Amino acid sequence: APTVEGRLDLDGNTIKAMKICIIGAGGFIGSHLCEKLMEETPHTILAVDVYNDKIKHLLDPPRPDGRIQFHRLNIKNDSRLEGLVKLSDLTINLAAICTPADYNTRPLDTIYSNFIDALPVVKFCSENGKRLIHFSTCEVYGKTIGSFLPKDHPLRQDPDFYVLKEDTSPCIFGSIEKQRWSYACAKQLIERLIYAEGAENGLDFTIVRPFNWIGPRMDFIPGIDGPSEGVPRVLACFSNNLLRRESLKLVDGGESQRTFIYIKDAIEAVLLMIENPSRANGHIFNVGNPNNEVSVRQLAEIMTQVYSKVSGEPPLEVPTIDVSSKVFYGEGYDDSDRRIPDMNIINKQLGWNPKTSLWDLLDSTLTYQHRTYAEAVKMTLAKPMTS
Ligand code: NAD
Ligand code: UDP
């Protein structure tokens, strides 16, 4: 590819080809990262995952330059992992259980996956003097300080009470009974451990806190390429409802607010971290789009309009219905009220800014969902139910 040769980093130095071990490379973010690295850089990837469906197009047919190799292994129990980390210049760990429906219903798997299983990766990097980019989450911030004020309190309008800053915001979780926070708490502890490895043993690390990255290939459509009873994240839940012409389900009124960022914008930030180690090492970065804030209810309304446009079908007569979190997610669910990333640190270190508006990113994403799934969903709807 023409862009691969003579690429420069942010300080004007030529970027050397690296070998990168990407754990969780077969997931949503991993698939976009692999694609970007293959298309625009000279780097080589050792792609580790238990699945590879989302990167099949990069593996098959095999590239003549052999720049991506897939290693099917479960990092829970596979001694080959250390060798792969040792072979690489950089390890990126994306592997995790990271769908809210699991946090309160499979808290043990969630904690093991996000903390215990991530430990050896940190250890292998630290012991072998290798760089680590670890994927955490914006959920480590938990709830905003403002959420504890009375509903009409004027300080709720003050950004100090809701904007989330890497170096100063506290991490505010609910009680232990609210098992929703098992994920956030495990991610917080692994962040603290990585930070401590940096401080005490000189590990070169970068921690990424994604704020609702969305786009094609996120999660699965229940009953099509995932379990019929499965509950994916909101983009896939709402896509599934739209594909089946069912009302979109608003959990507890859909009042929680989120900022959504297009996966392709977010991947630009990750590439800058990969290629500018001196600017990224030792930092924790929020990666999100503060300009794309909506309530979940507003997200449902916009997705309904965009889907109608891309599919040519009329909008649903009853676009949304309310459902309690207890019915939808079960006991122990709780929610982050609001998530606006502060962008100062990533701006200063990497000069990065998100670009794509919510409408535009939903337009591309729902075009993909329609093209990929509409036919298959119609077939299953046409089939009589069997037991
Ligand atoms: P994903 O579920 O699509 O990808 C995770 C991948 O890791 C999957 O392909 C899975 O098979 C793999 N994996 C899990 N356990 C494994 C194991 N034991 N061995 C080998 N592979 C394993 O999720 P994603 O959205 O791509 O998220 C990637 C990372 O980013 C996660 O750490 C997640 O917590 C974090 N994150 C993502 C978002 C987002 O907006 N998408 C938000 C916050 C945090
Ligand atoms: N949500 C919803 N309906 C759904 C799925 C999710 O109202 O069908 C809500 C969920 O309660 C949360 C928000 O959408 O307030 C975002 O959920 P997601 O699963 O994407 O993950 P989160 O941002 O909470 O990590």
Short mmCIF file of C-alpha atoms and ligand atoms in Angstrom, two decimals:
data_model
loop_
_atom_site.label_atom_id
_atom_site.label_comp_id
_atom_site.label_asym_id
_atom_site.label_seq_id
_atom_site.Cartn_x
_atom_site.Cartn_y
_atom_site.Cartn_z
CA ALA A 1 0.00 0.00 0.00
CA PRO A 2 1.29 3.47 -0.88
CA THR A 3 0.95 4.95 2.62
CA VAL A 4 3.03 2.29 4.36
CA GLU A 5 6.55 3.47 3.44
CA GLY A 6 8.21 6.40 5.17
CA ARG A 7 5.50 7.10 7.68
CA LEU A 8 6.40 9.59 10.41
CA ASP A 9 5.39 9.78 14.04
CA LEU A 10 4.16 12.98 15.73
CA ASP A 11 7.75 14.07 16.37
CA GLY A 12 8.85 13.61 12.76
CA ASN A 13 10.72 10.32 13.25
CA THR A 14 10.34 7.44 10.80
CA ILE A 15 8.12 4.71 12.21
CA LYS A 16 9.80 1.28 12.27
CA ALA A 17 7.80 -1.85 11.59
CA MET A 18 6.73 -3.53 14.85
CA LYS A 19 5.47 -6.94 15.84
CA ILE A 20 2.29 -6.54 17.87
CA CYS A 21 0.59 -9.25 19.91
CA ILE A 22 -3.12 -8.41 20.00
CA ILE A 23 -5.08 -10.43 22.55
CA GLY A 24 -8.82 -10.37 21.83
CA ALA A 25 -8.02 -9.54 18.19
CA GLY A 26 -11.15 -11.39 17.03
CA GLY A 27 -13.55 -9.07 18.85
CA PHE A 28 -15.26 -5.86 17.78
CA ILE A 29 -12.41 -3.43 18.53
CA GLY A 30 -9.75 -6.01 17.66
CA SER A 31 -11.19 -6.58 14.18
CA HIS A 32 -11.09 -2.86 13.37
CA LEU A 33 -7.61 -2.47 14.80
CA CYS A 34 -6.30 -5.42 12.74
CA GLU A 35 -7.93 -4.00 9.63
CA LYS A 36 -6.36 -0.58 10.18
CA LEU A 37 -2.90 -2.01 10.85
CA MET A 38 -3.08 -4.18 7.70
CA GLU A 39 -4.32 -1.35 5.48
CA GLU A 40 -2.18 1.56 6.64
CA THR A 41 0.95 0.36 8.42
CA PRO A 42 3.90 -2.00 7.95
CA HIS A 43 3.38 -3.73 11.32
CA THR A 44 2.95 -7.46 11.89
CA ILE A 45 0.18 -8.88 14.09
CA LEU A 46 0.11 -12.00 16.23
CA ALA A 47 -3.67 -12.17 16.63
CA VAL A 48 -4.81 -14.10 19.70
CA ASP A 49 -8.45 -15.03 20.36
CA VAL A 50 -10.76 -18.00 20.79
CA TYR A 51 -12.78 -16.83 17.75
CA ASN A 52 -11.77 -15.39 14.39
CA ASP A 53 -15.05 -14.89 12.52
CA LYS A 54 -14.72 -11.08 12.61
CA ILE A 55 -11.20 -11.13 11.10
CA LYS A 56 -11.74 -13.97 8.58
CA HIS A 57 -11.49 -11.45 5.74
CA LEU A 58 -7.93 -10.60 6.87
CA LEU A 59 -6.81 -14.23 7.29
CA ASP A 60 -8.37 -15.92 4.31
CA PRO A 61 -6.88 -15.95 1.72
CA PRO A 62 -3.56 -15.64 3.58
CA ARG A 63 -1.69 -12.41 2.83
CA PRO A 64 1.43 -12.92 0.70
CA ASP A 65 3.42 -10.78 3.17
CA GLY A 66 2.28 -12.91 6.13
CA ARG A 67 1.77 -9.83 8.29
CA ILE A 68 -1.10 -11.34 10.29
CA GLN A 69 -1.04 -14.72 12.03
CA PHE A 70 -3.95 -16.08 14.01
CA HIS A 71 -3.31 -18.04 17.23
CA ARG A 72 -6.45 -19.69 18.56
CA LEU A 73 -5.92 -19.83 22.28
CA ASN A 74 -7.71 -19.15 25.54
CA ILE A 75 -5.45 -16.96 27.66
CA LYS A 76 -6.92 -18.52 30.82
CA ASN A 77 -4.93 -21.69 30.39
CA ASP A 78 -2.41 -21.67 27.58
CA SER A 79 1.34 -21.72 28.11
CA ARG A 80 1.95 -20.44 24.56
CA LEU A 81 0.94 -16.92 25.60
CA GLU A 82 4.25 -15.95 27.19
CA GLY A 83 6.16 -16.94 24.05
CA LEU A 84 3.94 -14.72 21.92
CA VAL A 85 4.44 -11.75 24.24
CA LYS A 86 8.22 -12.34 24.18
CA LEU A 87 8.23 -12.45 20.37
CA SER A 88 6.47 -9.07 20.16
CA ASP A 89 7.55 -5.46 20.63
CA LEU A 90 4.16 -4.49 22.00
CA THR A 91 1.20 -6.35 23.50
CA ILE A 92 -2.35 -4.98 23.31
CA ASN A 93 -4.85 -6.69 25.61
CA LEU A 94 -8.50 -6.43 24.56
CA ALA A 95 -9.69 -9.77 25.93
CA ALA A 96 -12.57 -9.41 28.38
CA ILE A 97 -16.15 -10.22 29.22
CA CYS A 98 -17.58 -6.76 28.56
CA THR A 99 -21.37 -6.93 28.05
CA PRO A 100 -23.45 -5.45 30.91
CA ALA A 101 -25.93 -8.37 30.81
CA ASP A 102 -23.08 -10.55 32.16
CA TYR A 103 -21.91 -8.29 35.00
CA ASN A 104 -24.77 -9.06 37.40
CA THR A 105 -25.63 -12.55 36.10
CA ARG A 106 -22.07 -13.96 35.70
CA PRO A 107 -20.11 -11.87 38.20
CA LEU A 108 -17.48 -14.57 38.81
CA ASP A 109 -16.68 -15.01 35.12
CA THR A 110 -16.68 -11.21 34.79
CA ILE A 111 -14.19 -10.69 37.62
CA TYR A 112 -11.95 -13.56 36.54
CA SER A 113 -11.93 -12.42 32.93
CA ASN A 114 -11.24 -8.75 33.64
CA PHE A 115 -8.79 -9.15 36.52
CA ILE A 116 -7.34 -12.65 37.07
CA ASP A 117 -6.93 -13.54 33.38
CA ALA A 118 -5.31 -10.18 32.66
CA LEU A 119 -2.66 -10.64 35.38
CA PRO A 120 -0.29 -12.96 33.47
CA VAL A 121 -0.33 -10.59 30.50
CA VAL A 122 0.84 -7.74 32.73
CA LYS A 123 3.42 -9.98 34.36
CA PHE A 124 4.86 -11.27 31.05
CA CYS A 125 5.21 -7.70 29.76
CA SER A 126 6.79 -6.44 32.95
CA GLU A 127 9.24 -9.34 33.31
CA ASN A 128 10.31 -9.23 29.68
CA GLY A 129 10.57 -5.45 29.39
CA LYS A 130 7.77 -5.29 26.81
CA ARG A 131 5.35 -2.45 26.24
CA LEU A 132 1.66 -2.98 27.13
CA ILE A 133 -1.48 -1.19 25.92
CA HIS A 134 -4.29 -2.39 28.17
CA PHE A 135 -7.98 -1.83 27.46
CA SER A 136 -9.89 -0.69 30.51
CA THR A 137 -13.25 1.11 30.40
CA CYS A 138 -14.97 4.43 31.08
CA GLU A 139 -16.99 2.44 33.61
CA VAL A 140 -14.12 2.76 36.10
CA TYR A 141 -15.52 6.23 36.77
CA GLY A 142 -18.85 4.67 37.82
CA LYS A 143 -21.46 7.31 38.64
CA THR A 144 -20.98 11.06 38.41
CA ILE A 145 -20.64 13.16 41.56
CA GLY A 146 -23.58 15.23 40.28
CA SER A 147 -25.88 12.19 40.34
CA PHE A 148 -25.92 12.37 44.15
CA LEU A 149 -27.27 15.93 44.16
CA PRO A 150 -31.02 16.65 44.24
CA LYS A 151 -32.52 16.54 40.72
CA ASP A 152 -32.86 20.32 40.26
CA HIS A 153 -29.68 21.34 42.10
CA PRO A 154 -27.81 24.07 40.14
CA LEU A 155 -24.43 22.36 40.59
CA ARG A 156 -25.67 19.55 38.34
CA GLN A 157 -25.04 22.01 35.49
CA ASP A 158 -21.41 22.51 36.57
CA PRO A 159 -19.00 20.39 34.45
CA ASP A 160 -16.93 19.72 37.58
CA PHE A 161 -19.83 17.55 38.69
CA TYR A 162 -20.10 15.39 35.57
CA VAL A 163 -17.11 15.61 33.17
CA LEU A 164 -14.81 12.60 33.71
CA LYS A 165 -11.08 13.34 34.02
CA GLU A 166 -8.39 10.67 34.03
CA ASP A 167 -6.21 12.22 36.73
CA THR A 168 -8.74 13.77 39.10
CA SER A 169 -12.20 12.15 38.93
CA PRO A 170 -12.98 9.61 41.66
CA CYS A 171 -14.32 6.09 40.90
CA ILE A 172 -17.85 5.84 42.36
CA PHE A 173 -19.52 2.42 42.42
CA GLY A 174 -22.71 1.10 44.02
CA SER A 175 -22.95 -1.38 46.89
CA ILE A 176 -21.64 -4.97 46.60
CA GLU A 177 -25.23 -6.23 46.12
CA LYS A 178 -25.30 -4.20 42.91
CA GLN A 179 -23.23 -6.77 41.04
CA ARG A 180 -23.23 -4.55 37.96
CA TRP A 181 -20.07 -3.00 39.39
CA SER A 182 -18.12 -6.29 39.42
CA TYR A 183 -16.78 -5.39 35.96
CA ALA A 184 -15.84 -1.79 36.79
CA CYS A 185 -14.19 -2.87 40.02
CA ALA A 186 -12.13 -5.62 38.33
CA LYS A 187 -11.06 -3.16 35.62
CA GLN A 188 -10.15 -0.60 38.27
CA LEU A 189 -7.96 -3.09 40.14
CA ILE A 190 -6.10 -4.19 37.00
CA GLU A 191 -5.52 -0.49 36.16
CA ARG A 192 -4.06 0.04 39.63
CA LEU A 193 -1.87 -3.04 39.26
CA ILE A 194 -0.54 -1.89 35.87
CA TYR A 195 0.06 1.58 37.23
CA ALA A 196 1.97 0.09 40.15
CA GLU A 197 4.06 -2.11 37.80
CA GLY A 198 4.95 1.12 36.02
CA ALA A 199 5.84 2.90 39.23
CA GLU A 200 7.75 0.09 40.96
CA ASN A 201 9.14 -2.00 38.10
CA GLY A 202 9.29 0.43 35.18
CA LEU A 203 6.64 -1.25 32.99
CA ASP A 204 5.94 0.84 29.88
CA PHE A 205 2.18 0.95 29.80
CA THR A 206 -0.75 2.81 28.28
CA ILE A 207 -4.29 2.39 29.59
CA VAL A 208 -7.25 3.08 27.29
CA ARG A 209 -10.69 3.95 28.66
CA PRO A 210 -13.17 3.57 25.77
CA PHE A 211 -16.41 5.55 26.00
CA ASN A 212 -19.09 3.62 24.07
CA TRP A 213 -17.24 2.86 20.81
CA ILE A 214 -19.77 1.65 18.25
CA GLY A 215 -19.90 0.55 14.62
CA PRO A 216 -20.09 -2.47 12.31
CA ARG A 217 -19.32 -5.93 13.79
CA MET A 218 -20.21 -4.89 17.33
CA ASP A 219 -21.47 -7.88 19.33
CA PHE A 220 -24.09 -10.07 17.61
CA ILE A 221 -27.69 -10.22 16.50
CA PRO A 222 -29.49 -12.71 18.79
CA GLY A 223 -30.60 -15.85 16.92
CA ILE A 224 -28.55 -14.93 13.82
CA ASP A 225 -24.88 -14.89 14.77
CA GLY A 226 -25.29 -15.26 18.52
CA PRO A 227 -27.55 -17.02 21.05
CA SER A 228 -31.29 -16.18 20.74
CA GLU A 229 -31.49 -15.47 24.48
CA GLY A 230 -28.26 -13.41 24.50
CA VAL A 231 -28.34 -9.71 25.44
CA PRO A 232 -25.66 -7.72 23.63
CA ARG A 233 -24.81 -4.02 24.17
CA VAL A 234 -27.32 -1.33 23.27
CA LEU A 235 -26.33 -0.83 19.61
CA ALA A 236 -26.94 -4.51 18.82
CA CYS A 237 -30.09 -4.70 21.01
CA PHE A 238 -31.67 -1.77 19.18
CA SER A 239 -30.45 -3.02 15.77
CA ASN A 240 -32.06 -6.39 16.51
CA ASN A 241 -35.36 -4.70 17.44
CA LEU A 242 -35.29 -2.60 14.26
CA LEU A 243 -34.46 -5.60 12.05
CA ARG A 244 -37.40 -7.51 13.56
CA ARG A 245 -39.72 -4.48 13.57
CA GLU A 246 -40.19 -4.76 17.35
CA SER A 247 -40.36 -1.77 19.71
CA LEU A 248 -36.99 -0.75 21.17
CA LYS A 249 -36.81 -1.51 24.89
CA LEU A 250 -35.90 1.41 27.15
CA VAL A 251 -34.41 0.19 30.41
CA ASP A 252 -35.70 2.21 33.39
CA GLY A 253 -37.05 4.94 31.10
CA GLY A 254 -33.93 5.32 28.92
CA GLU A 255 -32.82 8.33 30.96
CA SER A 256 -29.14 7.41 31.25
CA GLN A 257 -26.87 9.44 29.04
CA ARG A 258 -23.98 8.23 26.92
CA THR A 259 -21.53 9.73 24.43
CA PHE A 260 -21.10 7.47 21.39
CA ILE A 261 -18.00 7.48 19.21
CA TYR A 262 -17.51 5.92 15.79
CA ILE A 263 -15.15 2.96 15.99
CA LYS A 264 -13.07 4.30 13.09
CA ASP A 265 -12.40 7.60 14.92
CA ALA A 266 -11.42 5.71 18.06
CA ILE A 267 -9.06 3.39 16.16
CA GLU A 268 -7.16 6.49 14.92
CA ALA A 269 -6.44 7.29 18.57
CA VAL A 270 -5.19 3.74 19.24
CA LEU A 271 -2.89 3.90 16.20
CA LEU A 272 -1.39 7.16 17.50
CA MET A 273 -0.70 5.45 20.84
CA ILE A 274 0.92 2.46 19.11
CA GLU A 275 3.21 4.63 16.99
CA ASN A 276 4.07 7.33 19.56
CA PRO A 277 5.27 5.40 22.60
CA SER A 278 7.15 8.34 24.12
CA ARG A 279 3.90 10.33 24.15
CA ALA A 280 1.64 7.47 25.21
CA ASN A 281 3.67 5.57 27.82
CA GLY A 282 2.69 6.13 31.43
CA HIS A 283 -0.67 7.61 30.45
CA ILE A 284 -4.31 6.73 30.93
CA PHE A 285 -6.44 8.02 28.04
CA ASN A 286 -10.16 8.68 27.77
CA VAL A 287 -11.19 7.89 24.19
CA GLY A 288 -14.66 9.15 23.38
CA ASN A 289 -16.65 11.84 21.61
CA PRO A 290 -17.99 14.46 24.06
CA ASN A 291 -20.02 16.08 21.25
CA ASN A 292 -22.21 13.01 20.70
CA GLU A 293 -24.11 12.96 23.99
CA VAL A 294 -27.68 11.59 24.02
CA SER A 295 -30.01 9.87 26.45
CA VAL A 296 -30.75 6.24 25.61
CA ARG A 297 -34.29 7.37 24.72
CA GLN A 298 -32.88 9.88 22.22
CA LEU A 299 -30.58 7.20 20.82
CA ALA A 300 -33.63 4.98 20.21
CA GLU A 301 -35.44 7.81 18.43
CA ILE A 302 -32.48 8.65 16.18
CA MET A 303 -31.80 4.97 15.36
CA THR A 304 -35.48 4.53 14.42
CA GLN A 305 -35.27 7.46 11.97
CA VAL A 306 -31.92 6.44 10.51
CA TYR A 307 -33.00 2.81 10.09
CA SER A 308 -36.14 3.86 8.29
CA LYS A 309 -34.01 5.93 5.91
CA VAL A 310 -31.47 3.18 5.17
CA SER A 311 -33.98 0.30 4.93
CA GLY A 312 -36.71 2.21 3.07
CA GLU A 313 -39.25 0.78 5.57
CA PRO A 314 -41.69 3.09 7.39
CA PRO A 315 -40.78 3.88 11.02
CA LEU A 316 -42.40 1.68 13.69
CA GLU A 317 -45.81 2.77 14.96
CA VAL A 318 -44.77 2.16 18.56
CA PRO A 319 -41.02 2.88 18.41
CA THR A 320 -40.20 2.30 22.11
CA ILE A 321 -41.51 0.51 25.18
CA ASP A 322 -40.37 0.84 28.79
CA VAL A 323 -38.96 -2.13 30.67
CA SER A 324 -37.57 -2.28 34.20
CA SER A 325 -33.91 -3.14 34.63
CA LYS A 326 -34.96 -5.98 36.92
CA VAL A 327 -36.95 -7.60 34.11
CA PHE A 328 -34.39 -6.79 31.39
CA TYR A 329 -31.10 -7.53 33.18
CA GLY A 330 -32.20 -9.22 36.44
CA GLU A 331 -31.29 -8.56 40.07
CA GLY A 332 -28.18 -6.52 40.82
CA TYR A 333 -28.24 -4.26 37.75
CA ASP A 334 -27.34 -0.61 38.25
CA ASP A 335 -26.32 2.07 35.76
CA SER A 336 -23.84 4.83 35.01
CA ASP A 337 -25.93 8.00 34.81
CA ARG A 338 -23.76 10.03 32.46
CA ARG A 339 -20.40 9.71 30.69
CA ILE A 340 -18.67 12.73 29.19
CA PRO A 341 -14.94 12.24 28.59
CA ASP A 342 -12.55 15.07 29.31
CA MET A 343 -10.30 15.30 26.24
CA ASN A 344 -7.44 17.43 27.54
CA ILE A 345 -4.87 14.69 28.11
CA ILE A 346 -5.32 12.88 24.79
CA ASN A 347 -5.43 16.21 23.01
CA LYS A 348 -2.20 17.40 24.56
CA GLN A 349 -0.30 14.11 24.19
CA LEU A 350 -1.54 12.92 20.81
CA GLY A 351 -3.33 15.88 19.23
CA TRP A 352 -6.30 13.58 18.60
CA ASN A 353 -9.94 14.59 18.19
CA PRO A 354 -13.01 12.57 17.18
CA LYS A 355 -14.72 13.58 13.93
CA THR A 356 -17.91 11.71 13.15
CA SER A 357 -21.34 12.98 14.26
CA LEU A 358 -23.84 10.62 15.86
CA TRP A 359 -26.13 10.80 12.83
CA ASP A 360 -23.31 9.96 10.39
CA LEU A 361 -21.95 7.08 12.45
CA LEU A 362 -25.43 5.59 12.85
CA ASP A 363 -26.03 6.02 9.13
CA SER A 364 -22.93 3.94 8.22
CA THR A 365 -23.51 1.43 11.01
CA LEU A 366 -27.20 0.79 10.34
CA THR A 367 -26.49 0.56 6.60
CA TYR A 368 -24.06 -2.24 7.52
CA GLN A 369 -26.57 -3.89 9.89
CA HIS A 370 -29.30 -3.80 7.24
CA ARG A 371 -27.04 -5.15 4.51
CA THR A 372 -25.60 -7.88 6.76
CA TYR A 373 -28.67 -9.09 8.62
CA ALA A 374 -32.01 -8.03 7.09
CA GLU A 375 -32.28 -11.07 4.83
CA ALA A 376 -31.34 -13.57 7.55
CA VAL A 377 -33.78 -12.03 10.02
CA LYS A 378 -36.62 -12.18 7.47
CA MET A 379 -35.89 -15.90 6.94
CA THR A 380 -36.07 -16.68 10.67
CA LEU A 381 -39.27 -14.64 11.05
CA ALA A 382 -40.84 -16.57 8.18
CA LYS A 383 -39.99 -19.96 9.74
CA PRO A 384 -42.63 -21.49 11.98
CA MET A 385 -41.48 -21.90 15.61
CA THR A 386 -40.16 -25.38 16.37
CA SER A 387 -39.52 -26.80 19.81
P1 NAD B 1 -15.49 -7.99 22.30
O1 NAD B 1 -16.22 -8.88 23.23
O2 NAD B 1 -16.01 -7.84 20.93
O3 NAD B 1 -13.97 -8.47 22.19
C1 NAD B 1 -13.28 -9.17 23.19
C2 NAD B 1 -12.56 -10.34 22.54
O4 NAD B 1 -11.76 -10.99 23.53
C3 NAD B 1 -13.55 -11.40 22.01
O5 NAD B 1 -13.28 -11.68 20.65
C4 NAD B 1 -13.28 -12.61 22.89
O6 NAD B 1 -13.42 -13.85 22.20
C5 NAD B 1 -11.83 -12.38 23.33
N1 NAD B 1 -11.54 -13.07 24.59
C6 NAD B 1 -12.20 -12.95 25.77
N2 NAD B 1 -11.67 -13.77 26.68
C7 NAD B 1 -10.65 -14.42 26.08
C8 NAD B 1 -9.73 -15.41 26.51
N3 NAD B 1 -9.77 -15.90 27.76
N4 NAD B 1 -8.80 -15.86 25.64
C9 NAD B 1 -8.77 -15.38 24.38
N5 NAD B 1 -9.62 -14.45 23.91
C10 NAD B 1 -10.55 -13.98 24.75
O7 NAD B 1 -15.38 -6.56 23.02
P2 NAD B 1 -14.80 -5.16 22.48
O8 NAD B 1 -15.91 -4.19 22.43
O9 NAD B 1 -13.96 -5.37 21.28
O10 NAD B 1 -13.90 -4.73 23.73
C11 NAD B 1 -12.51 -4.91 23.80
C12 NAD B 1 -11.97 -4.32 25.11
O11 NAD B 1 -12.35 -2.95 25.23
C13 NAD B 1 -12.49 -5.01 26.38
O12 NAD B 1 -11.44 -5.09 27.31
C14 NAD B 1 -13.56 -4.08 26.89
O13 NAD B 1 -13.71 -4.18 28.29
C15 NAD B 1 -13.02 -2.73 26.47
N6 NAD B 1 -14.12 -1.75 26.30
C16 NAD B 1 -14.83 -1.63 25.13
C17 NAD B 1 -15.83 -0.68 25.02
C18 NAD B 1 -16.58 -0.43 23.76
O14 NAD B 1 -17.15 0.63 23.65
N7 NAD B 1 -16.63 -1.32 22.79
C19 NAD B 1 -16.15 0.13 26.11
C20 NAD B 1 -15.43 -0.03 27.29
C21 NAD B 1 -14.41 -0.96 27.36
N1 UDP B 2 -30.17 -0.23 27.25
C1 UDP B 2 -31.54 -0.10 26.93
N2 UDP B 2 -32.13 -1.04 26.11
C2 UDP B 2 -31.44 -2.09 25.59
C3 UDP B 2 -30.06 -2.22 25.90
C4 UDP B 2 -29.46 -1.27 26.73
O1 UDP B 2 -32.21 0.84 27.40
O2 UDP B 2 -32.05 -2.88 24.85
C5 UDP B 2 -29.49 0.82 28.06
C6 UDP B 2 -28.69 0.33 29.27
O3 UDP B 2 -29.54 0.18 30.40
C7 UDP B 2 -27.70 1.47 29.45
C8 UDP B 2 -27.42 1.92 28.00
O4 UDP B 2 -28.53 1.43 27.24
O5 UDP B 2 -28.29 2.54 30.16
C9 UDP B 2 -26.11 1.45 27.40
O6 UDP B 2 -26.01 0.07 27.52
P1 UDP B 2 -24.81 -0.81 26.93
O7 UDP B 2 -25.18 -2.23 27.07
O8 UDP B 2 -24.44 -0.38 25.57
O9 UDP B 2 -23.55 -0.57 27.89
P2 UDP B 2 -23.03 0.53 28.91
O10 UDP B 2 -22.93 1.84 28.19
O11 UDP B 2 -24.01 0.60 30.04
O12 UDP B 2 -21.73 -0.01 29.32
#
